[in-house]
Amino acid sequence: MPAKDDTKKRFWSYEQVHDAIRHGVCDKRMFDDFVPTLLLAIGGGGYIPARIARTYLQHAYKTKVTMQAVGLQLYDSEMDGCDVSSSTVRVTQWLSYGEGAGHVTLSGQRILIVDEVDDSRKTLAACVATLQADIDAQRALARAAGAAWEEPDVGIMVLAYKERPKLAELPAKIMKDRYWSCIDMDDCWCVFPWDAFDIYDHTRLAEGANPDQLPATAAERAAQSKPIMVTA
Amino acid sequence: MPAKDDTKKRFWSYEQVHDAIRHGVCDKRMFDDFVPTLLLAIGGGGYIPARIARTYLQHAYKTKVTMQAVGLQLYDSEMDGCDVSSSTVRVTQWLSYGEGAGHVTLSGQRILIVDEVDDSRKTLAACVATLQADIDAQRALARAAGAAWEEPDVGIMVLAYKERPKLAELPAKIMKDRYWSCIDMDDCWCVFPWDAFDIYDHTRLAEGANPDQLPATAAERAAQSKPIMVTA
């Protein structure tokens, strides 16, 4: 890994994130063959892309898809200096299936896992494996009970596919035609707006400003954004 | 309820959402007396404010707080024309507590529930009540086992408090000093950026553009945003 100062950074504005997802879902029509019934947002990075994807799925496919969040953290014995290559993935939150009349079955679902970046691929692979274990368990239960079972379909959408060596593999059937990235990019450091301290400076960087020429004062920055009321 | 065309709208840009949370957490130091240990994002509207709040909690209090999502939906027998006053709240996802060594206890936690708007208050009240039932159950288990128990503290942060009749009540101890809104506003219709189809037009409206003078073409709009690479 290069020293952090040598890593290329790509700053993303919120508008760039939002519009990349619009482009994927509405212009490229990525999901014509797989209209999701359930979105799985991988937290925390996938929360925002998943929420935006839900908006565009509704636009493009007239479907209000259910969304749940899951938590998966890369960790090793030294969290602060987490070495991705040796780390494992811990599940901190998982799908709620409910009980009784409110029970959510995986049977027949088209489940779209959403994350912001396909980086080392370890989180995505762990998410798929955890989901597959639940699918296997629900299938076995359904068969034992003589109940109907339709094999669910699992796909992945990432805001950005990053070209770099992957440290985990995804199932071949997903890579074949159930994997979508809104943008493909070289291996560089993504700086997302939700991590920004000063969002106005951040947006300017994303839009190509010279870092030396950002507004000097907070008042200047705040003046860029004026909430208003309009009557519909 | 006024006809939709008569309802005032407030368009929010992503930057306005982000900066309102910065203002609350970092300028107003809302959480000096309650540094959260667990964020509960109410889906789908709370996902984005919660993710941003996590960033600023880390800035202001040097704490990397755990985040989980919960799903709560207002619904009644006719979902499409959902009447909030008669509707009930359905829990579609809830906290994962894990098991064994990975078990998350509520004992001693400072739990911050995050949503985008305090509107009818029904969702927030249902979330607090559901959480309180879990607290009561965990307390009873701990006492039965003779285990230590520290009463958790529960707070609420909303991006916007909306001045309108509330259809549900929150516990007095929360309203006293565990309730924070980044912005207080009149009763109007919030149009959030994550629901926008054209994010560039949406942002211009949020920043005060005359709706009749938005860019005419998609090319003009796309030209406003140019992803770039910069070297750190």
Coordinates of C-alpha atoms in Angstrom, one line a residue, chain A residues 9-20 23 159 182-185 188 190-191 202-209, chain B residues 200 221-230:
Chain A
K9 CA -8.1 10.7 -4.0
R10 CA -11.4 11.0 -5.7
F11 CA -13.7 13.4 -3.9
W12 CA -17.4 12.7 -4.5
S13 CA -20.1 15.3 -4.1
Y14 CA -23.5 14.2 -2.9
E15 CA -24.9 15.2 -6.3
Q16 CA -22.3 13.0 -8.1
V17 CA -23.2 10.1 -5.9
H18 CA -26.9 10.7 -6.5
D19 CA -26.6 11.2 -10.2
A20 CA -24.3 8.2 -10.7
H23 CA -27.5 7.0 -14.4
L159 CA -21.7 2.8 -6.5
C182 CA -22.6 2.6 -11.4
I183 CA -19.0 3.7 -12.0
D184 CA -15.8 1.7 -12.6
M185 CA -12.7 3.4 -11.4
C188 CA -7.8 5.4 -5.6
C190 CA -12.8 7.6 -2.4
V191 CA -13.6 10.6 -0.2
H202 CA -15.7 19.1 0.0
T203 CA -18.2 19.8 -2.9
R204 CA -15.9 22.3 -4.4
L205 CA -13.1 19.8 -4.4
A206 CA -15.3 17.2 -6.0
E207 CA -16.3 19.7 -8.7
G208 CA -12.7 20.5 -9.5
A209 CA -11.8 23.5 -7.4
Chain B
Y200 CA -29.3 19.4 -10.0
R221 CA -27.3 20.2 -15.7
A222 CA -24.6 17.5 -16.0
A223 CA -22.0 20.2 -16.8
Q224 CA -22.5 21.6 -13.3
S225 CA -20.8 18.6 -11.8
K226 CA -17.5 17.3 -13.0
P227 CA -15.9 14.4 -11.1
I228 CA -12.2 14.8 -11.0
M229 CA -9.1 13.2 -9.5
V230 CA -6.8 15.1 -7.3

